Short mmCIF file of C-alpha atoms (C1' of nucleotides) in Angstrom, two decimals:
data_model
loop_
_atom_site.label_atom_id
_atom_site.label_comp_id
_atom_site.label_asym_id
_atom_site.label_seq_id
_atom_site.Cartn_x
_atom_site.Cartn_y
_atom_site.Cartn_z
CA MET A 18 -14.50 -18.88 -21.69
CA ALA A 19 -10.81 -18.25 -21.88
CA THR A 20 -9.01 -18.21 -18.54
CA GLN A 21 -7.71 -14.80 -17.65
CA LYS A 22 -4.78 -13.89 -15.52
CA PRO A 23 -6.15 -12.62 -12.22
CA SER A 24 -5.13 -9.08 -11.44
CA ILE A 25 -6.24 -5.93 -9.65
CA PRO A 26 -6.40 -2.35 -10.94
CA LYS A 27 -3.26 -0.27 -11.13
CA GLY A 28 -2.27 1.29 -7.84
CA THR A 29 -4.48 -0.95 -5.69
CA ARG A 30 -3.31 -3.72 -3.36
CA ASP A 31 -4.45 -6.86 -1.59
CA PHE A 32 -3.60 -7.10 2.09
CA SER A 33 -2.55 -10.51 3.39
CA PRO A 34 -3.46 -11.66 6.92
CA ARG A 35 0.02 -10.74 8.09
CA GLU A 36 -0.31 -7.27 6.58
CA MET A 37 -3.81 -6.82 7.98
CA ILE A 38 -2.67 -7.59 11.51
CA ARG A 39 -0.09 -4.86 11.17
CA ARG A 40 -2.43 -2.40 9.46
CA ASN A 41 -5.05 -2.96 12.14
CA HIS A 42 -2.43 -2.20 14.75
CA ILE A 43 -1.97 1.22 13.12
CA PHE A 44 -5.69 1.87 12.75
CA ARG A 45 -6.46 0.83 16.31
CA THR A 46 -3.70 3.00 17.75
CA ILE A 47 -4.86 6.05 15.80
CA GLU A 48 -8.51 5.48 16.65
CA GLU A 49 -7.67 5.08 20.32
CA VAL A 50 -5.90 8.45 20.40
CA PHE A 51 -8.76 10.13 18.52
CA LYS A 52 -11.29 8.76 20.97
CA THR A 53 -9.40 9.84 24.05
CA SER A 54 -9.44 13.41 22.77
CA GLY A 55 -13.21 13.38 22.49
CA TYR A 56 -13.74 12.81 18.77
CA GLN A 57 -16.68 10.78 17.51
CA PRO A 58 -16.74 8.29 14.63
CA LEU A 59 -18.28 9.07 11.25
CA GLU A 60 -18.44 7.34 7.88
CA THR A 61 -19.56 8.68 4.51
CA PRO A 62 -20.16 6.87 1.20
CA ALA A 63 -17.28 5.86 -1.06
CA MET A 64 -18.91 7.87 -3.84
CA GLU A 65 -20.14 11.44 -3.78
CA ASN A 66 -21.96 13.52 -6.34
CA LEU A 67 -19.37 14.90 -8.69
CA SER A 68 -20.63 18.41 -7.96
CA THR A 69 -19.60 17.89 -4.33
CA LEU A 70 -16.06 17.00 -5.31
CA THR A 71 -15.12 19.18 -8.26
CA GLY A 72 -13.51 22.55 -7.71
CA LYS A 73 -12.41 21.81 -4.14
CA TYR A 74 -8.90 20.57 -4.77
CA GLY A 75 -7.63 22.88 -7.47
CA GLU A 76 -7.19 22.06 -11.12
CA GLU A 77 -4.76 19.24 -10.40
CA GLY A 78 -7.20 17.68 -7.97
CA ASP A 79 -10.04 17.69 -10.48
CA ARG A 80 -7.87 15.79 -12.91
CA LEU A 81 -7.20 13.10 -10.31
CA LEU A 82 -10.86 12.40 -9.51
CA PHE A 83 -12.17 8.97 -10.38
CA ARG A 84 -15.50 9.40 -12.11
CA ILE A 85 -18.24 6.78 -12.10
CA LEU A 86 -20.00 6.11 -15.36
CA ASN A 87 -23.76 6.67 -15.16
CA SER A 88 -25.97 3.61 -15.31
CA GLY A 89 -28.39 2.95 -18.13
CA ASP A 90 -28.28 4.47 -21.56
CA PHE A 91 -26.04 7.34 -20.58
CA LEU A 92 -25.41 8.45 -24.14
CA SER A 93 -29.09 9.03 -24.93
CA GLY A 94 -28.97 12.74 -24.16
CA ILE A 95 -26.03 13.36 -26.46
CA ALA A 96 -26.55 13.89 -30.16
CA PRO A 97 -24.34 11.40 -32.06
CA ALA A 98 -23.23 14.23 -34.31
CA GLY A 99 -21.86 16.06 -31.30
CA LEU A 100 -19.68 13.21 -30.12
CA PRO A 101 -16.70 13.56 -32.45
CA GLY A 102 -16.22 17.20 -31.50
CA MET A 103 -16.28 16.50 -27.80
CA ASP A 104 -13.14 16.03 -25.73
CA ALA A 105 -13.00 13.49 -22.93
CA ARG A 106 -13.46 16.18 -20.33
CA SER A 107 -16.67 17.66 -21.60
CA LEU A 108 -18.01 14.21 -22.42
CA ALA A 109 -17.32 13.18 -18.84
CA ARG A 110 -19.60 15.95 -17.60
CA HIS A 111 -22.48 14.39 -19.50
CA ILE A 112 -21.98 10.72 -18.73
CA ALA A 113 -20.73 10.78 -15.13
CA ASP A 114 -22.38 12.49 -12.20
CA LYS A 115 -20.77 10.53 -9.37
CA GLY A 116 -17.15 10.18 -8.31
CA LEU A 117 -15.04 8.35 -5.72
CA ARG A 118 -14.07 10.58 -2.82
CA TYR A 119 -10.67 12.23 -3.11
CA ASP A 120 -10.26 12.90 0.60
CA LEU A 121 -12.37 12.82 3.76
CA THR A 122 -12.47 16.54 4.49
CA VAL A 123 -14.79 17.64 1.68
CA PRO A 124 -17.32 14.83 2.29
CA PHE A 125 -17.19 15.83 5.95
CA ALA A 126 -17.96 19.46 5.09
CA ARG A 127 -20.85 18.22 2.97
CA PHE A 128 -22.08 16.13 5.88
CA VAL A 129 -21.89 19.05 8.29
CA VAL A 130 -23.98 21.30 6.05
CA GLN A 131 -26.49 18.58 5.24
CA HIS A 132 -27.00 17.66 8.90
CA ARG A 133 -26.46 21.06 10.44
CA HIS A 134 -29.64 20.87 12.53
CA GLU A 135 -28.68 17.56 14.15
CA ILE A 136 -25.13 18.58 14.98
CA VAL A 137 -23.98 20.20 18.20
CA PHE A 138 -21.12 22.59 17.58
CA PRO A 139 -18.19 22.53 18.00
CA PHE A 140 -18.44 19.17 16.25
CA LYS A 141 -15.48 16.83 16.65
CA ARG A 142 -15.36 13.75 14.47
CA TYR A 143 -12.88 11.18 13.24
CA GLN A 144 -13.17 9.16 10.07
CA ILE A 145 -11.03 6.23 8.90
CA GLN A 146 -11.83 5.20 5.33
CA PRO A 147 -10.19 4.71 1.95
CA VAL A 148 -9.92 7.47 -0.62
CA TRP A 149 -9.10 7.26 -4.33
CA ARG A 150 -6.91 9.34 -6.59
CA ALA A 151 -6.21 8.69 -10.28
CA ASP A 152 -2.56 9.50 -9.74
CA ARG A 153 0.30 7.62 -11.28
CA PRO A 154 1.50 5.11 -8.67
CA GLN A 155 4.95 5.54 -7.19
CA LYS A 156 6.88 4.96 -3.99
CA GLY A 157 4.40 5.59 -1.16
CA ARG A 158 1.74 6.63 -3.63
CA TYR A 159 -1.30 4.52 -4.30
CA ARG A 160 -4.57 4.98 -6.15
CA GLU A 161 -6.51 3.58 -3.23
CA PHE A 162 -5.29 4.42 0.24
CA TYR A 163 -6.62 4.97 3.75
CA GLN A 164 -6.85 8.30 5.44
CA CYS A 165 -7.50 8.72 9.14
CA ASP A 166 -9.02 12.17 9.62
CA VAL A 167 -9.73 14.16 12.78
CA ASP A 168 -11.51 17.46 12.40
CA VAL A 169 -13.32 19.96 14.58
CA VAL A 170 -15.74 22.42 13.00
CA GLY A 171 -17.55 25.33 14.54
CA SER A 172 -14.69 26.75 16.53
CA THR A 173 -11.98 29.23 15.58
CA SER A 174 -9.97 28.70 18.76
CA LEU A 175 -6.31 27.90 18.28
CA LEU A 176 -6.68 25.45 21.14
CA ASN A 177 -8.03 23.11 18.47
CA GLU A 178 -4.80 23.40 16.51
CA ALA A 179 -2.84 22.72 19.68
CA GLU A 180 -4.98 19.65 20.38
CA LEU A 181 -4.34 18.31 16.88
CA VAL A 182 -0.60 18.71 17.35
CA GLN A 183 -0.92 16.81 20.60
CA ILE A 184 -2.81 14.05 18.78
CA MET A 185 -0.16 13.80 16.06
CA ASP A 186 2.56 13.68 18.69
CA GLU A 187 0.76 10.99 20.69
CA VAL A 188 -0.03 8.77 17.68
CA PHE A 189 3.55 8.67 16.49
CA ARG A 190 4.86 8.29 20.03
CA ARG A 191 2.67 5.20 20.47
CA LEU A 192 3.69 3.79 17.10
CA GLU A 193 7.32 4.61 17.90
CA VAL A 194 7.75 6.47 14.61
CA GLY A 195 10.21 9.35 14.77
CA VAL A 196 8.66 12.49 13.27
CA GLU A 197 9.03 16.18 12.78
CA ILE A 198 5.85 18.25 12.84
CA ARG A 199 6.01 21.21 10.48
CA ILE A 200 3.69 24.13 10.97
CA ASN A 201 2.95 27.25 8.96
CA ASN A 202 0.04 29.58 8.29
CA ARG A 203 -1.55 30.43 4.98
CA LYS A 204 -2.05 34.00 6.16
CA ILE A 205 1.72 34.33 6.40
CA LEU A 206 2.06 33.22 2.80
CA ALA A 207 -0.71 35.60 1.72
CA GLY A 208 0.97 38.39 3.66
CA MET A 209 4.29 37.71 1.94
CA ALA A 210 2.66 37.88 -1.48
CA GLU A 211 1.06 41.14 -0.37
CA VAL A 212 4.20 42.88 0.82
CA MET A 213 6.02 41.66 -2.28
CA GLY A 214 3.43 43.42 -4.37
CA VAL A 215 2.15 40.22 -6.01
CA PRO A 216 -0.98 39.38 -3.99
CA ASP A 217 -2.48 37.42 -6.90
CA LYS A 218 0.62 35.23 -7.19
CA MET A 219 0.34 33.58 -3.81
CA LYS A 220 -0.22 30.17 -5.34
CA ASP A 221 2.82 30.35 -7.61
CA LEU A 222 4.82 31.68 -4.72
CA THR A 223 3.90 28.83 -2.42
CA ILE A 224 4.41 26.11 -5.00
CA ALA A 225 7.94 27.32 -5.66
CA MET A 226 8.82 27.91 -2.00
CA ASP A 227 7.56 24.49 -1.03
CA LYS A 228 10.33 22.92 -3.08
CA LEU A 229 13.18 24.63 -1.23
CA GLU A 230 14.26 21.54 0.64
CA LYS A 231 14.12 19.45 -2.50
CA ILE A 232 15.72 21.60 -5.21
CA GLY A 233 17.67 24.27 -3.32
CA LEU A 234 17.62 28.06 -3.18
CA GLU A 235 18.95 28.75 -6.69
CA ASN A 236 16.34 26.59 -8.39
CA VAL A 237 13.53 28.03 -6.30
CA ILE A 238 14.52 31.51 -7.43
CA GLY A 239 14.63 30.26 -10.99
CA GLU A 240 11.15 28.82 -10.65
CA LEU A 241 9.84 32.05 -9.12
CA ASN A 242 11.14 33.90 -12.18
CA ASP A 243 9.53 31.37 -14.51
CA ARG A 244 6.25 31.85 -12.73
CA GLY A 245 6.32 35.55 -13.52
CA ILE A 246 7.29 36.95 -10.15
CA PRO A 247 9.36 40.15 -10.63
CA ALA A 248 13.00 40.13 -9.61
CA GLU A 249 12.58 42.84 -6.98
CA ALA A 250 9.81 40.81 -5.35
CA VAL A 251 12.01 37.71 -5.33
CA GLU A 252 14.72 39.84 -3.72
CA GLN A 253 12.38 40.53 -0.80
CA LEU A 254 11.76 36.84 -0.39
CA LYS A 255 15.40 35.81 -0.15
CA PRO A 256 15.73 36.54 3.58
CA VAL A 257 12.73 34.29 4.18
CA LEU A 258 14.17 31.42 2.19
CA GLY A 259 17.56 31.67 3.81
CA PHE A 260 16.36 32.39 7.33
CA GLN A 261 18.19 30.57 10.09
CA GLY A 262 16.83 30.53 13.58
CA GLY A 263 14.39 29.07 16.06
CA ASN A 264 10.63 29.39 16.03
CA ALA A 265 10.67 32.51 18.25
CA GLU A 266 13.18 34.25 16.00
CA LYS A 267 11.12 33.39 12.96
CA ILE A 268 8.03 34.93 14.53
CA ALA A 269 9.95 38.09 15.40
CA PHE A 270 11.26 38.21 11.85
CA LEU A 271 7.75 37.84 10.42
CA ARG A 272 6.34 40.56 12.63
CA ASN A 273 8.91 42.90 11.16
CA MET A 274 8.62 41.77 7.55
CA LEU A 275 4.83 41.60 7.39
CA ALA A 276 4.12 44.81 9.35
CA SER A 277 2.37 46.40 6.41
CA SER A 278 0.03 43.47 5.80
CA ALA A 279 -2.98 43.05 8.07
CA THR A 280 -3.40 39.45 6.93
CA GLY A 281 0.26 38.72 7.49
CA MET A 282 0.14 40.16 11.02
CA LYS A 283 -2.95 38.09 11.81
CA GLY A 284 -1.11 34.97 10.69
CA THR A 285 1.90 35.88 12.77
CA GLU A 286 -0.24 36.36 15.86
CA GLU A 287 -1.93 33.00 15.27
CA LEU A 288 1.40 31.25 15.00
CA GLU A 289 2.71 32.93 18.11
CA ARG A 290 -0.31 31.91 20.13
CA LEU A 291 -0.23 28.34 18.81
CA PHE A 292 3.43 27.90 19.67
CA GLY A 293 2.65 29.36 23.07
CA TYR A 294 0.06 26.65 23.64
CA LEU A 295 2.44 24.00 22.39
CA GLU A 296 5.08 25.01 24.88
CA GLN A 297 2.60 24.31 27.65
CA SER A 298 1.48 21.01 26.15
CA ASP A 299 4.59 18.89 26.70
CA ILE A 300 4.96 17.83 23.06
CA GLY A 301 7.62 15.17 22.53
CA ALA A 302 8.20 15.57 18.81
CA THR A 303 9.99 18.48 17.19
CA CYS A 304 7.55 21.20 16.16
CA LEU A 305 9.09 23.34 13.49
CA LEU A 306 7.78 26.63 12.16
CA ASP A 307 8.48 26.07 8.47
CA LEU A 308 8.05 29.25 6.46
CA THR A 309 8.29 27.34 3.18
CA LEU A 310 5.51 24.87 4.00
CA ALA A 311 2.67 25.52 1.57
CA ARG A 312 0.34 22.53 0.95
CA GLY A 313 -1.49 22.41 -2.33
CA LEU A 314 -5.11 21.99 -1.33
CA ASP A 315 -7.02 25.13 -2.15
CA TYR A 316 -9.29 25.29 0.83
CA TYR A 317 -6.74 25.91 3.59
CA THR A 318 -6.82 29.45 4.98
CA GLY A 319 -4.98 29.44 8.32
CA THR A 320 -2.66 27.08 10.14
CA ILE A 321 -1.26 24.27 8.02
CA PHE A 322 0.44 21.10 9.23
CA GLU A 323 2.63 18.44 7.79
CA VAL A 324 4.38 15.52 9.45
CA VAL A 325 7.42 13.80 7.98
CA ALA A 326 9.10 10.66 9.28
CA THR A 327 12.68 11.32 10.30
CA GLU A 328 13.96 7.77 9.76
CA TRP A 329 12.49 7.01 6.35
CA LEU A 330 11.86 9.40 3.47
CA ILE A 331 8.49 8.89 1.89
CA GLY A 332 6.86 12.34 1.66
CA SER A 333 4.45 13.47 4.33
CA ILE A 334 2.71 10.85 6.47
CA CYS A 335 0.20 13.25 7.95
CA GLY A 336 -1.07 16.66 6.94
CA GLY A 337 -3.86 19.13 7.35
CA GLY A 338 -4.86 22.61 8.30
CA ARG A 339 -7.57 25.14 8.97
CA TYR A 340 -10.25 25.88 6.42
CA ASP A 341 -12.44 28.89 7.13
CA ASP A 342 -15.12 28.49 4.53
CA LEU A 343 -15.30 24.95 3.22
CA THR A 344 -18.95 24.73 4.27
CA GLY A 345 -19.67 28.04 2.53
CA ILE A 346 -19.57 26.31 -0.85
CA PHE A 347 -22.40 24.08 0.33
CA GLY A 348 -24.47 27.03 1.53
CA MET A 349 -23.38 27.37 5.15
CA PRO A 350 -20.93 30.25 5.46
CA GLY A 351 -19.08 31.35 8.57
CA ILE A 352 -18.17 27.91 9.92
CA SER A 353 -14.47 27.40 10.47
CA GLY A 354 -12.88 24.00 10.79
CA VAL A 355 -9.46 22.51 11.32
CA GLY A 356 -8.25 18.96 10.91
CA VAL A 357 -5.45 16.64 10.01
CA SER A 358 -5.25 13.42 8.06
CA PHE A 359 -2.99 10.47 8.82
CA GLY A 360 -1.81 8.46 5.81
CA ALA A 361 -2.06 4.92 7.13
CA ASP A 362 -0.42 3.34 4.09
CA ARG A 363 2.65 5.52 4.29
CA ILE A 364 2.87 5.05 8.04
CA TYR A 365 2.80 1.30 7.34
CA ASP A 366 5.63 1.68 4.83
CA VAL A 367 7.71 3.68 7.29
CA MET A 368 7.14 1.19 10.11
CA LEU A 369 7.91 -1.76 7.86
CA ASN A 370 11.16 -0.29 6.63
CA THR A 371 12.29 0.82 10.07
CA HIS A 372 11.17 -2.45 11.72
CA LYS A 373 8.75 -0.83 14.14
CA PHE A 374 6.07 -3.51 14.25
CA PRO A 375 6.04 -5.23 17.63
CA GLU A 376 6.42 -9.02 17.56
CA ALA A 377 3.60 -9.39 20.06
CA ILE A 378 0.88 -8.40 17.61
CA GLU A 379 1.82 -11.18 15.21
CA SER A 380 1.71 -14.30 17.33
CA ALA A 381 -1.99 -14.88 17.96
CA THR A 382 -2.02 -18.45 16.68
CA PRO A 383 -4.63 -20.92 17.89
CA VAL A 384 -4.40 -24.35 19.45
CA LEU A 385 -4.97 -27.06 16.85
CA PHE A 386 -6.88 -30.30 17.43
CA LEU A 387 -5.97 -32.94 14.90
CA ASN A 388 -8.76 -34.74 13.09
CA PHE A 389 -8.56 -38.54 13.40
CA GLY A 390 -11.92 -39.27 11.84
CA GLU A 391 -15.64 -38.74 12.21
CA GLU A 392 -16.01 -40.32 15.67
CA GLU A 393 -12.88 -38.80 17.23
CA ALA A 394 -13.68 -35.34 15.84
CA GLY A 395 -17.11 -35.56 17.44
CA HIS A 396 -15.49 -36.00 20.85
CA VAL A 397 -13.29 -32.98 20.23
CA LEU A 398 -16.22 -30.58 19.78
CA PRO A 399 -17.08 -30.12 23.49
CA LEU A 400 -13.38 -29.73 24.36
CA LEU A 401 -13.01 -27.15 21.61
CA LYS A 402 -15.91 -25.20 23.00
CA ALA A 403 -14.51 -25.38 26.54
CA LEU A 404 -11.14 -24.04 25.44
CA ARG A 405 -12.74 -21.19 23.53
CA GLU A 406 -14.87 -20.30 26.54
CA ALA A 407 -11.69 -20.22 28.60
CA GLY A 408 -10.44 -17.53 26.22
CA ILE A 409 -8.03 -19.76 24.32
CA SER A 410 -8.38 -19.58 20.56
CA ALA A 411 -8.60 -23.09 19.22
CA GLU A 412 -9.55 -24.90 16.04
CA LEU A 413 -10.17 -28.42 14.80
CA TYR A 414 -8.61 -29.52 11.53
CA PRO A 415 -11.68 -29.94 9.32
CA ASP A 416 -10.67 -32.99 7.25
CA PRO A 417 -9.53 -36.42 8.49
CA VAL A 418 -6.42 -36.39 6.33
CA LYS A 419 -3.02 -37.89 7.16
CA ILE A 420 -1.59 -36.85 10.52
CA LYS A 421 1.66 -35.91 8.83
CA LYS A 422 -0.24 -33.48 6.65
CA GLN A 423 -2.08 -32.01 9.63
CA MET A 424 1.15 -31.64 11.60
CA SER A 425 2.74 -29.94 8.65
CA TYR A 426 -0.21 -27.54 8.49
CA ALA A 427 0.21 -26.79 12.20
CA ASN A 428 3.87 -26.12 11.66
CA GLN A 429 3.29 -23.69 8.81
CA ARG A 430 0.62 -21.87 10.74
CA GLN A 431 3.15 -21.57 13.57
CA VAL A 432 0.74 -23.25 15.93
CA LYS A 433 2.26 -23.54 19.40
CA VAL A 434 0.14 -26.38 20.76
CA VAL A 435 -1.32 -29.40 18.97
CA VAL A 436 -3.85 -31.68 20.68
CA LEU A 437 -4.16 -35.27 19.49
CA ILE A 438 -7.23 -37.32 20.35
CA GLY A 439 -7.33 -40.60 18.44
CA LYS A 440 -8.59 -44.11 19.22
CA ASP A 441 -5.99 -44.71 21.95
CA GLU A 442 -6.73 -41.45 23.75
CA LEU A 443 -10.49 -41.97 23.54
CA LYS A 444 -10.17 -45.33 25.26
CA GLU A 445 -8.47 -43.71 28.24
CA LYS A 446 -10.40 -40.43 28.02
CA MET A 447 -7.10 -38.60 27.70
CA ALA A 448 -5.70 -36.01 25.28
CA THR A 449 -2.13 -35.87 24.01
CA VAL A 450 -0.85 -32.31 24.20
CA LYS A 451 2.16 -31.55 22.03
CA ASP A 452 4.33 -28.49 22.49
CA MET A 453 5.45 -27.64 18.97
CA THR A 454 8.43 -25.56 20.01
CA THR A 455 10.07 -28.27 22.12
CA GLY A 456 8.51 -31.28 20.40
CA ARG A 457 7.60 -32.78 23.78
CA GLN A 458 4.18 -34.27 24.39
CA GLU A 459 2.18 -35.36 27.38
CA LYS A 460 -1.15 -37.03 28.11
CA VAL A 461 -3.70 -35.26 30.28
CA SER A 462 -7.33 -35.87 31.19
CA PHE A 463 -10.03 -33.93 29.36
CA GLU A 464 -10.69 -31.95 32.56
CA GLN A 465 -7.08 -30.84 32.80
CA LEU A 466 -6.77 -29.96 29.12
CA ALA A 467 -7.45 -26.22 29.33
CA GLU A 468 -5.05 -25.83 32.21
CA LYS A 469 -2.32 -27.83 30.49
CA VAL A 470 -2.70 -25.92 27.24
CA LYS A 471 -2.48 -22.63 29.11
CA SER A 472 0.75 -23.66 30.80
CA VAL A 473 2.33 -24.47 27.43
CA LEU A 474 1.17 -21.24 25.76
"C1'" G B 5 -0.56 14.39 -18.00
"C1'" U B 6 5.43 14.17 -19.24
"C1'" G B 7 10.09 11.28 -19.17
"C1'" G B 8 12.97 6.70 -17.91
"C1'" A B 9 13.43 1.44 -16.39
"C1'" U B 10 11.00 -3.33 -16.02
"C1'" G B 11 8.15 -8.09 -17.10
"C1'" U B 12 10.71 -15.82 -18.11
"C1'" A B 13 7.19 -21.64 -13.11
"C1'" G B 14 3.47 -19.70 -7.03
"C1'" C B 15 8.34 -16.72 -5.40
"C1'" U B 16 13.66 -15.10 -6.48
"C1'" C B 17 16.19 -15.29 -10.85
"C1'" A B 18 19.56 -17.88 -15.16
"C1'" G B 19 18.88 -18.32 -20.50
"C1'" U B 20 25.33 -17.48 -25.36
"C1'" U B 21 26.04 -13.55 -32.18
"C1'" G B 22 18.42 -15.29 -33.03
"C1'" G B 23 19.05 -22.17 -33.77
"C1'" U B 24 16.37 -28.95 -31.30
"C1'" U B 25 11.97 -30.50 -26.27
"C1'" A B 26 13.21 -22.97 -21.96
"C1'" G B 27 16.48 -24.17 -16.79
"C1'" A B 28 17.96 -23.62 -11.27
"C1'" G B 29 16.91 -22.68 -6.11
"C1'" C B 30 12.86 -22.16 -2.91
"C1'" A B 31 7.69 -23.52 -2.64
"C1'" C B 32 4.06 -27.45 -3.97
"C1'" U B 33 2.48 -32.97 -4.51
"C1'" G B 34 3.70 -38.17 -3.56
"C1'" G B 35 7.06 -41.73 -1.23
"C1'" A B 36 11.09 -43.40 2.51
"C1'" U B 37 7.79 -42.90 7.86
"C1'" U B 38 -0.41 -47.21 7.39
"C1'" G B 39 -0.76 -41.76 14.71
"C1'" U B 40 3.61 -36.96 14.68
"C1'" G B 41 5.79 -31.09 11.94
"C1'" G B 42 10.19 -28.11 11.53
"C1'" U B 43 16.24 -31.74 9.27
"C1'" U B 44 17.54 -35.37 5.30
"C1'" C B 45 16.96 -38.55 0.82
"C1'" C B 46 14.13 -40.12 -3.69
"C1'" A B 47 10.43 -39.16 -7.37
"C1'" G B 48 6.80 -35.95 -9.66
"C1'" G B 49 3.59 -31.90 -11.34
"C1'" G B 50 3.82 -26.99 -13.02
"C1'" G B 51 5.66 -21.90 -18.01
"C1'" U B 52 0.72 -19.80 -24.86
"C1'" C B 53 8.56 -16.48 -21.89
"C1'" G B 54 3.07 -9.74 -19.71
"C1'" U B 55 -0.33 -9.13 -24.21
"C1'" G B 56 -1.01 -8.15 -29.55
"C1'" G B 57 1.27 -7.39 -34.13
"C1'" G B 58 5.82 -7.46 -37.26
"C1'" U B 59 10.96 -9.05 -39.26
"C1'" U B 60 13.02 -14.13 -40.16
"C1'" C B 61 13.56 -20.72 -42.78
"C1'" G B 62 13.50 -20.10 -37.33
"C1'" A B 63 12.09 -15.15 -31.87
"C1'" G B 64 12.43 -15.81 -24.61
"C1'" U B 65 16.35 -13.16 -27.63
"C1'" C B 66 15.45 -8.15 -32.88
"C1'" C B 67 11.44 -4.06 -34.19
"C1'" C B 68 6.52 -1.57 -33.15
"C1'" A B 69 2.25 -0.99 -30.14
"C1'" U B 70 -0.18 -1.86 -25.56
"C1'" C B 71 -0.63 -3.19 -20.38
"C1'" U B 72 1.75 -4.00 -15.46
"C1'" U B 73 5.17 -2.75 -11.77
"C1'" C B 74 9.03 0.57 -10.26
"C1'" C B 75 11.63 5.52 -10.49
"C1'" A B 76 11.62 10.86 -11.53
"C1'" C B 77 8.52 15.36 -12.76
"C1'" C B 78 3.68 17.48 -11.51
"C1'" C B 79 0.95 17.07 -7.27
"C1'" C B 80 0.12 14.67 -2.75
"C1'" A B 81 -1.33 10.69 2.46
#
RNA sequence: GUGGAUGUAGCUCAGUUGGUUAGAGCACUGGAUUGUGGUUCCAGGGGUCGUGGGUUCGAGUCCCAUCUUCCACCCCA
């Protein structure tokens, strides 16, 4: 067999021990915050039935789903004559009925409906697992990445939204990542489309508005025109796009602008109440009412969130919102949920580039016993066990190779303490303890070893 | 899915208008030092030049295709 160059699929990554220590620091911090707010852990399978996934993320989302080829003779049901006339899309419907999950929210909704009789509502869960998207990789964009979701379903209270903001604030405070939390409400966007006389164009409207920060006012207006929104409607939108003022002023402005839209007024009230809660919640990060925030996922119906890092531009590092009827598609209408998702990989990128990883999490190196041969190594085993029981991580070099080689290994592993027990030491029942940072070494009795090692560490 | 850039040793990169056997630094292995690392010195191993075609007497170098990575669009964590 010809040797092949080892590689991994496009957009996926290996994580080295050094990277894993840092990633785990992020995961543990997030999980800790989730737990202290009363959320419970949940996991779902990497793959879902394709019928569960399709149609939940919009047309673009469907395109980005990874499909899993059926097992067995999956072409048997297709007439060979029909094949040439079939495009990849329709063929895919016949030969794939499973797909990798695209996010954690839809599988969660599926879980809630499927287990509705076992669940006590309001149900609060968190879920930290990878998701897959067949997107083209780019800066901060991967085909396999981890999401850390917190959701609560079965409650329409805006206190849930406020709690999620608190969680976002606390996570990034603990990770020492500077952020701005942007908040909007889909009902506001629907209301705008309504008062502009283009209620069916809400999606086009939001896609264009969302780009304001990126492409500027002129280009947004151009895009609105291209998307078939009449000039007089665009004219009504201009004050929104150019609005300067604080959150309270924005709410007052909306109340005036959206007066004729029941939906719009509902959204305005929701925002007002949420910001009221936030004022009483002692939030450290900036919470900004962003009238141009849209978010592409189809299922959001109320409050929407997005978090961006202020010290490193990489797109959003956390996002989410309220979905009023996600469970309805699975046959359980009338259950409202709200949640946010932390993008662990992007948070990692931000922390790496802004040097936010604490040194302390990196230096958990063990004590190393050198291996002088079969007999000497045998005498090390009880000492090794004693150290470990004393809570000191320790290891014995497995092969009796040259001491120089073993020392070199210790050095590269950044081992702080090396213990040498050779023929000489065995005779006196002593161990030589070497401090690798100073280079100094000292002989101690086996009984004193743990204590001595501790003093050097 | 659209457009642009990229690929030479494990890593970072040289490589002339196309011309012998493709180089350097770091890393690795062995030795100076038969029980002592991080410094130094000496020696050594390692590359079908991303892959597949083509042009040419001759291709790392030119052309085409394809893949990877990166960047932008779309969309998004």
